[in-house]
Amino acid sequence: MVASAFEYVAAGSYDEAVRLLADGGDEAKILAGGQSLMPMLNLRLAHPELLIDINMADERQPSVADGMLRLPALTRHRVLLEHDLVRRHCPLLAEAVRHVGNVRVRNRGTVGGSLAHADPTSEIGSCALATGAHVAVRGPDGDRTVPVSELFVSYWTTALAESEIITDVLIPVGRPRQGWSFHEMVRRTSDFAIVAVAAMVELNERADTIAATRVALAGVADRVTLADPELLAGLAGRTLTGSTGDEAADAAAARIAGSLEPSADVHASGDYRRRLVRVLTARALREAYAHAAGAAA
Amino acid sequence: MTLRQIVLSVNDRDHEVWVLPSDTLLDVLHDELGMADVRYGCGEGVCGTCTVLLDGEPVNGCLTLALQAAGRQVTTLRGLMGPGEAMHPLQECFLRRGASQCGFCTPGMVLTALDLVRRRGQPSREEIRYALVGNLCRCTGYTKILDAVEEYVGQAAADAPGEVPS
Amino acid sequence: MTTVGPPQPAGEKQLTEQQAIGQSAGRYRVVGRSPAHHDFVDKVKGSLHYAADWRLPGMLHGRIVRSQLPSASITGIDVSAARALPGVVAVLTAADVPGNRIVEMASGGLAELEVTMPVLAEGRVRYMGEPVAVVAAVTQQIAHEAAELVAVDYEELPGVFDVESARADGAPTVHEVGNTLVIWQIQCGDAAKALAAADVVVEGEYRSQHVEHAYLEPEAGVGWLENGVLTLRVSTQVIEHAATIARILQVPQSKVRVIAAYMGGGFGGKEDMTVEPYLALLVWHTRRPVRMIWDRQESLVASTKRHPFIMRYRTGGSSDGTITAQQVEIIGDAGAYPNLSPRVLFAAAACACGPYRVPNASITSSAVFTNNVPSSAFRGFGAMQVVLGYESQMDLLAERLGMSRTELRERNFLAKGDLLPTGERLDTCVEIGQTMHRAVALLGEPARPSGPGKVVGRGIGCNRHPYGRTIWFRDKAAAWLSLQADGTLLIRSGVTDLGAGQAASLCQIAAEVLGAPLDDISIYIGDSALNPPAGGTFATRQLYMSGNAVLHAARELRERMAPVAADLLGVPADDLEFAAGRVWPAGAAGAALAGGADGGTRPPDAGGSGGVSVTLAELAAACEQRAISTAHLSTWRAESGSFDPRTGQGDTFPDYTYGTHAAEVEVDVETGQVTVLRYAACHDVGRAINPMRVEGQIQGGAMQGLGYALTEDMGIEDGYVQAALFANYLIPNAQDFPDVLVDIIESGEGKGPLGARGIGEPPIGNVAATIASAIQDAIGVRPAQLPMTPERVLGLLDARASRDPA
């Protein structure tokens, strides 16, 4: 299939891109990595009249400042895999990106593009949620930041206004008593996830019991979802070792699974997805805890 | 829609072409420039038959606009060959090992494998598998492709120990 | 064309270490070795031109308009908007097709209904994706837009989407003549009586799914008019469709020419016509060249698929493990049109009992119409799906009797001289027992589970797979060889090349017989106007048929030239050796070539006093002088026979390839995920003409089988394909499965050239049964439905848990 015809313009800056986007209205689309947009155009599922190429709009590299890992939105997936700052300060993301696409997709796909695409099975989206990340956004009315927990609204829909563009992704750098874990079920390596779980566990000052947890899930709803903190409250003050630890992790996982109504598709039924949530979340919690305890040791 | 004239540099040769903004790099390389080693397989970026190197990096030809390739270096499989159709050593390994049956996936496989070896030097068989995950093959079952790449890795190491192969 | 290797001395090519050398290598010079030559060189260089790599001046782009509903009547088609679009050159519908009826009669009319298939739907669509109109425009983009502008009015009709509903009384009919296309019966002995008397009876029902060939090269081709001849250059397995195209256009057969480009994979999906009739119509109508390439998504939805089967088995045995009876019912979903369904279901019936002796058998095999996408040929062709049936029964029987799986099989394996249920006697050796032991041996030491919640199991799967066409088709293949004046060799054969070395193998055989170096052989294939017909590439028939054709043509040519060579060399005509581009007195070649000498020649003189050897060029010249032709056309005919569909007795296939696969899997009992840890395959290939290519076929076939077993499913629901993106149709990638370990037996007793058996299809058959066997060993329950997804495996674990609570 070939895309229906469109015009093309390359923006030299985000300001220019925002202007072009505002002028173009809903007939204009941002072209970053193109790895999600172009297939849709090739399949004639979308018919924009103008593509605004922002690949030249920003040349910055990842940086760390004030306890935040700042990823320019145009950071390629491959860089997330390989960049020293990402591997050090957000190893969860570096690990999860291994499961995204393939070599070609990772050479071009961008972290900003991924979040803007808001695929409900997104590994990157689930990591952004689990780490409590924010996105910096530029629009016709200026700049603002949006917590990722408020970014995903529904299938392939974000809370961004029509002419807003993500410029940065800000991730709190990993802290000493934090551990993480990423688990996903795919039918075939590198596929879209059936279910993915990204878990962060933070230990107390004595580094033995749980102080906080965040669990983000992909493939379970119309968007990447943060597990209700209430459902994880029971883990506070606990360890996750031994059989009592396993039971606690499983109980929390079961509560989370029970709170979801995943739908079916060609790859899996809703029931099976719910069962996967339970199994993978329990595994992720145990692993994140062990990781935190080990890192603190 | 307006045609635009661009210069595409492919395998170290410049080509002046007129393209539509919506033309993909695959369309232009295959249909305009007659390059049979860049092929349509799916249009989704999943199969790898349209793989080309863009400034040395493997990309999906079907997901890259021709306009985006203007002013950059495009390399296809044939661009690896030397004068008089001399094959790149990796190609010779593919031939010798039976890594090509119907041949349709071969250009993408070779380019991706070459990129891997250039960047990683001595990848393990598992690392080769991971790198080739996005290059689908329906004929070989992958084993002889992995054998060919491993043979090349061994050869390249023997020829120039410690150096990254070109 | 170059052959790869270190710098060669003149004479025989030296072999590098990496070239696989087969067991036959000692008997032959070229056969039994694995040179890389001919099309494989172009493929690795990226210089091979596939069907879509062809452009002609003024070429248009064609696109099919397809039905969006699985069952509907067409109440109107409005092409005016499409025709009015600038850049559109033609929009054709059923009214524009001179002969809009294709009648397949795949079994030669032996037992099937006569059902026609239109090229463009007329008044009715019967499957989602059925072609309704076709468009040609100056660019691909305009062709797409025009296709979208064709307005078709549909009135939806009730449809049937599974074989059981289709067979029910009062079911909506897909075709007026009824929903059952054909029913085959094979009977021997008295199965009902034997089952009633059996010590043990095991019953099972097995279901398989719609799968897609997923060749990396989508359906494609270019057509043009040349000297009034409609010429198509397409990716096709069968150039003989030229006759059908002529009928569609209502022109004489001599006005149609089909050229088969080297395919980027076929697997049976390019055995029926794909783009051909649509290109032909557009070219004929516009009088301009037209190119058509199907979208991958179009191919996924609308191209032919493998027949899903329901297989119901009742197997009776004695307490010592001897099988006494098999009662088998097979129902295949033919989809909306016949295509090759009658033959597929016939092959299923003929192989339903597998590689075992069965004295009492009752086999019924039906093809049933539904409003799903049509099913047709796919590597394995019916004989493949039933392996899951008969092998599952064997494992269940073994479990019931407390016997080992291998012991039970050995007790029942066929042997040369045994009768098949059709009454045919096996006249070649059956080495299946050996393949079983070797496959199991390749697995090595058992693995331990990788962690808690994981279990490991091992399984095997044996099969008997036919090669060669069904015998009553009186199969034949022709080949033309010519020794040129400069001593090089030309082969012309109508064979088409799927990518499995169909063409290259013919060169290797010719090289063996005539001694021409591979570099000196050119082969021209797949042209209905210029090549002697070889029949299509399917049914694992090309090595058997065209291989024999080339073998015999080469031998006949050699025989004709031998007296001339004998005269030149001064030796008797039956005392010659053809090798390394020369003719020698028998025994002289080895010594000369081993020494690296170039085998010094003396120009032949009129007295024929003989030198050490003569070059093929000198021989050609001498033949020319004596008015002896150095070109030869030979037609090789396979044995023929007949089959009586009423008694279910008679001749089916010329011969079979036997093999066994073995696998070790790990099952995650919490998620149901199955990881294949080790996989091994052993087949008796008779003679490995090119061992490396034989290995490649086994590895590739097994990998396709692994996809079929574990991950591939079109997911058709109510006639709609759910897996309509390549991202959702899950074929194995490089990281999904381990290397397939291969062992090859060369019994030398096949009916192909030099004792070869076919190997293209057999290796895909064993896999699903092997994996099911391994899963059963791991979790104690046998999967009976494909693919064996994690969700289904988890379901089996749940069922076991509720059956035997811990």
mmCIF file of N, CA, C and O in Angstrom, chain A residues 261-293:
data_model
loop_
_atom_site.group_PDB
_atom_site.id
_atom_site.type_symbol
_atom_site.label_atom_id
_atom_site.label_comp_id
_atom_site.label_asym_id
_atom_site.label_seq_id
_atom_site.Cartn_x
_atom_site.Cartn_y
_atom_site.Cartn_z
ATOM 1 N N GLU A 261 -9.964 -4.836 33.623
ATOM 2 C CA GLU A 261 -10.875 -5.492 32.676
ATOM 3 C C GLU A 261 -10.235 -5.476 31.286
ATOM 4 O O GLU A 261 -10.700 -4.788 30.384
ATOM 5 N N PRO A 262 -9.170 -6.237 31.112
ATOM 6 C CA PRO A 262 -8.488 -6.175 29.812
ATOM 7 C C PRO A 262 -9.381 -6.732 28.706
ATOM 8 O O PRO A 262 -10.157 -7.656 28.936
ATOM 9 N N SER A 263 -9.267 -6.176 27.512
ATOM 10 C CA SER A 263 -10.060 -6.737 26.421
ATOM 11 C C SER A 263 -9.253 -7.774 25.654
ATOM 12 O O SER A 263 -8.058 -7.922 25.844
ATOM 13 N N ALA A 264 -9.986 -8.473 24.790
ATOM 14 C CA ALA A 264 -9.374 -9.555 24.013
ATOM 15 C C ALA A 264 -8.928 -9.018 22.666
ATOM 16 O O ALA A 264 -9.441 -8.018 22.171
ATOM 17 N N ASP A 265 -7.952 -9.683 22.065
ATOM 18 C CA ASP A 265 -7.625 -9.416 20.663
ATOM 19 C C ASP A 265 -7.132 -10.719 20.050
ATOM 20 O O ASP A 265 -7.247 -11.772 20.670
ATOM 21 N N VAL A 266 -6.573 -10.630 18.861
ATOM 22 C CA VAL A 266 -6.187 -11.859 18.162
ATOM 23 C C VAL A 266 -5.128 -12.650 18.942
ATOM 24 O O VAL A 266 -4.970 -13.841 18.734
ATOM 25 N N HIS A 267 -4.413 -11.986 19.842
ATOM 26 C CA HIS A 267 -3.320 -12.688 20.530
ATOM 27 C C HIS A 267 -3.693 -13.294 21.864
ATOM 28 O O HIS A 267 -3.059 -14.238 22.317
ATOM 29 N N ALA A 268 -4.666 -12.700 22.562
ATOM 30 C CA ALA A 268 -4.978 -13.185 23.906
ATOM 31 C C ALA A 268 -6.355 -12.728 24.335
ATOM 32 O O ALA A 268 -6.821 -11.670 23.915
ATOM 33 N N SER A 269 -6.969 -13.530 25.200
ATOM 34 C CA SER A 269 -8.270 -13.134 25.735
ATOM 35 C C SER A 269 -8.067 -12.213 26.934
ATOM 36 O O SER A 269 -6.956 -12.105 27.473
ATOM 37 N N GLY A 270 -9.159 -11.587 27.379
ATOM 38 C CA GLY A 270 -9.094 -10.704 28.544
ATOM 39 C C GLY A 270 -8.727 -11.484 29.796
ATOM 40 O O GLY A 270 -7.904 -11.040 30.614
ATOM 41 N N ASP A 271 -9.324 -12.666 29.930
ATOM 42 C CA ASP A 271 -9.048 -13.491 31.118
ATOM 43 C C ASP A 271 -7.577 -13.865 31.207
ATOM 44 O O ASP A 271 -6.970 -13.823 32.273
ATOM 45 N N TYR A 272 -7.042 -14.271 30.095
ATOM 46 C CA TYR A 272 -5.640 -14.678 30.102
ATOM 47 C C TYR A 272 -4.744 -13.496 30.436
ATOM 48 O O TYR A 272 -3.789 -13.616 31.208
ATOM 49 N N ARG A 273 -5.086 -12.328 29.902
ATOM 50 C CA ARG A 273 -4.297 -11.136 30.219
ATOM 51 C C ARG A 273 -4.329 -10.864 31.711
ATOM 52 O O ARG A 273 -3.327 -10.496 32.326
ATOM 53 N N ARG A 274 -5.511 -11.049 32.283
ATOM 54 C CA ARG A 274 -5.631 -10.788 33.721
ATOM 55 C C ARG A 274 -4.748 -11.769 34.500
ATOM 56 O O ARG A 274 -4.078 -11.404 35.464
ATOM 57 N N ARG A 275 -4.727 -13.005 34.061
ATOM 58 C CA ARG A 275 -3.873 -13.991 34.736
ATOM 59 C C ARG A 275 -2.403 -13.629 34.578
ATOM 60 O O ARG A 275 -1.603 -13.779 35.503
ATOM 61 N N LEU A 276 -2.057 -13.152 33.398
ATOM 62 C CA LEU A 276 -0.671 -12.738 33.177
ATOM 63 C C LEU A 276 -0.307 -11.578 34.095
ATOM 64 O O LEU A 276 0.807 -11.518 34.612
ATOM 65 N N VAL A 277 -1.233 -10.651 34.254
ATOM 66 C CA VAL A 277 -0.964 -9.516 35.147
ATOM 67 C C VAL A 277 -0.590 -10.043 36.521
ATOM 68 O O VAL A 277 0.395 -9.599 37.133
ATOM 69 N N ARG A 278 -1.366 -11.000 36.971
ATOM 70 C CA ARG A 278 -1.095 -11.527 38.316
ATOM 71 C C ARG A 278 0.286 -12.174 38.383
ATOM 72 O O ARG A 278 1.086 -11.895 39.281
ATOM 73 N N VAL A 279 0.581 -13.033 37.426
ATOM 74 C CA VAL A 279 1.857 -13.746 37.452
ATOM 75 C C VAL A 279 3.037 -12.787 37.272
ATOM 76 O O VAL A 279 4.007 -12.814 38.027
ATOM 77 N N LEU A 280 2.945 -11.921 36.264
ATOM 78 C CA LEU A 280 4.073 -11.049 35.950
ATOM 79 C C LEU A 280 4.269 -9.977 37.017
ATOM 80 O O LEU A 280 5.403 -9.579 37.320
ATOM 81 N N THR A 281 3.169 -9.481 37.587
ATOM 82 C CA THR A 281 3.306 -8.456 38.632
ATOM 83 C C THR A 281 3.962 -9.053 39.864
ATOM 84 O O THR A 281 4.852 -8.429 40.473
ATOM 85 N N ALA A 282 3.544 -10.241 40.231
ATOM 86 C CA ALA A 282 4.176 -10.889 41.401
ATOM 87 C C ALA A 282 5.669 -11.061 41.152
ATOM 88 O O ALA A 282 6.501 -10.770 42.009
ATOM 89 N N ARG A 283 6.011 -11.535 39.962
ATOM 90 C CA ARG A 283 7.432 -11.722 39.638
ATOM 91 C C ARG A 283 8.168 -10.395 39.667
ATOM 92 O O ARG A 283 9.289 -10.293 40.176
ATOM 93 N N ALA A 284 7.541 -9.371 39.110
ATOM 94 C CA ALA A 284 8.206 -8.065 39.031
ATOM 95 C C ALA A 284 8.402 -7.481 40.425
ATOM 96 O O ALA A 284 9.452 -6.904 40.727
ATOM 97 N N LEU A 285 7.411 -7.617 41.284
ATOM 98 C CA LEU A 285 7.538 -7.082 42.638
ATOM 99 C C LEU A 285 8.673 -7.780 43.386
ATOM 100 O O LEU A 285 9.508 -7.139 44.025
ATOM 101 N N ARG A 286 8.699 -9.102 43.293
ATOM 102 C CA ARG A 286 9.754 -9.837 43.998
ATOM 103 C C ARG A 286 11.113 -9.446 43.475
ATOM 104 O O ARG A 286 12.065 -9.233 44.233
ATOM 105 N N GLU A 287 11.216 -9.325 42.166
ATOM 106 C CA GLU A 287 12.511 -9.017 41.566
ATOM 107 C C GLU A 287 12.937 -7.596 41.894
ATOM 108 O O GLU A 287 14.105 -7.319 42.191
ATOM 109 N N ALA A 288 11.973 -6.659 41.855
ATOM 110 C CA ALA A 288 12.310 -5.264 42.159
ATOM 111 C C ALA A 288 12.766 -5.144 43.617
ATOM 112 O O ALA A 288 13.710 -4.407 43.932
ATOM 113 N N TYR A 289 12.095 -5.878 44.479
ATOM 114 C CA TYR A 289 12.479 -5.855 45.902
ATOM 115 C C TYR A 289 13.904 -6.399 46.063
ATOM 116 O O TYR A 289 14.740 -5.790 46.730
ATOM 117 N N ALA A 290 14.161 -7.549 45.442
ATOM 118 C CA ALA A 290 15.488 -8.162 45.562
ATOM 119 C C ALA A 290 16.549 -7.230 45.008
ATOM 120 O O ALA A 290 17.650 -7.105 45.561
ATOM 121 N N HIS A 291 16.208 -6.584 43.961
ATOM 122 C CA HIS A 291 17.125 -5.643 43.330
ATOM 123 C C HIS A 291 17.437 -4.484 44.261
ATOM 124 O O HIS A 291 18.589 -4.075 44.416
ATOM 125 N N ALA A 292 16.352 -3.967 44.901
ATOM 126 C CA ALA A 292 16.550 -2.850 45.829
ATOM 127 C C ALA A 292 17.391 -3.292 47.015
ATOM 128 O O ALA A 292 18.311 -2.591 47.442
ATOM 129 N N ALA A 293 17.065 -4.467 47.549
ATOM 130 C CA ALA A 293 17.805 -4.960 48.712
ATOM 131 C C ALA A 293 19.260 -5.212 48.333
ATOM 132 O O ALA A 293 20.183 -4.883 49.073
#
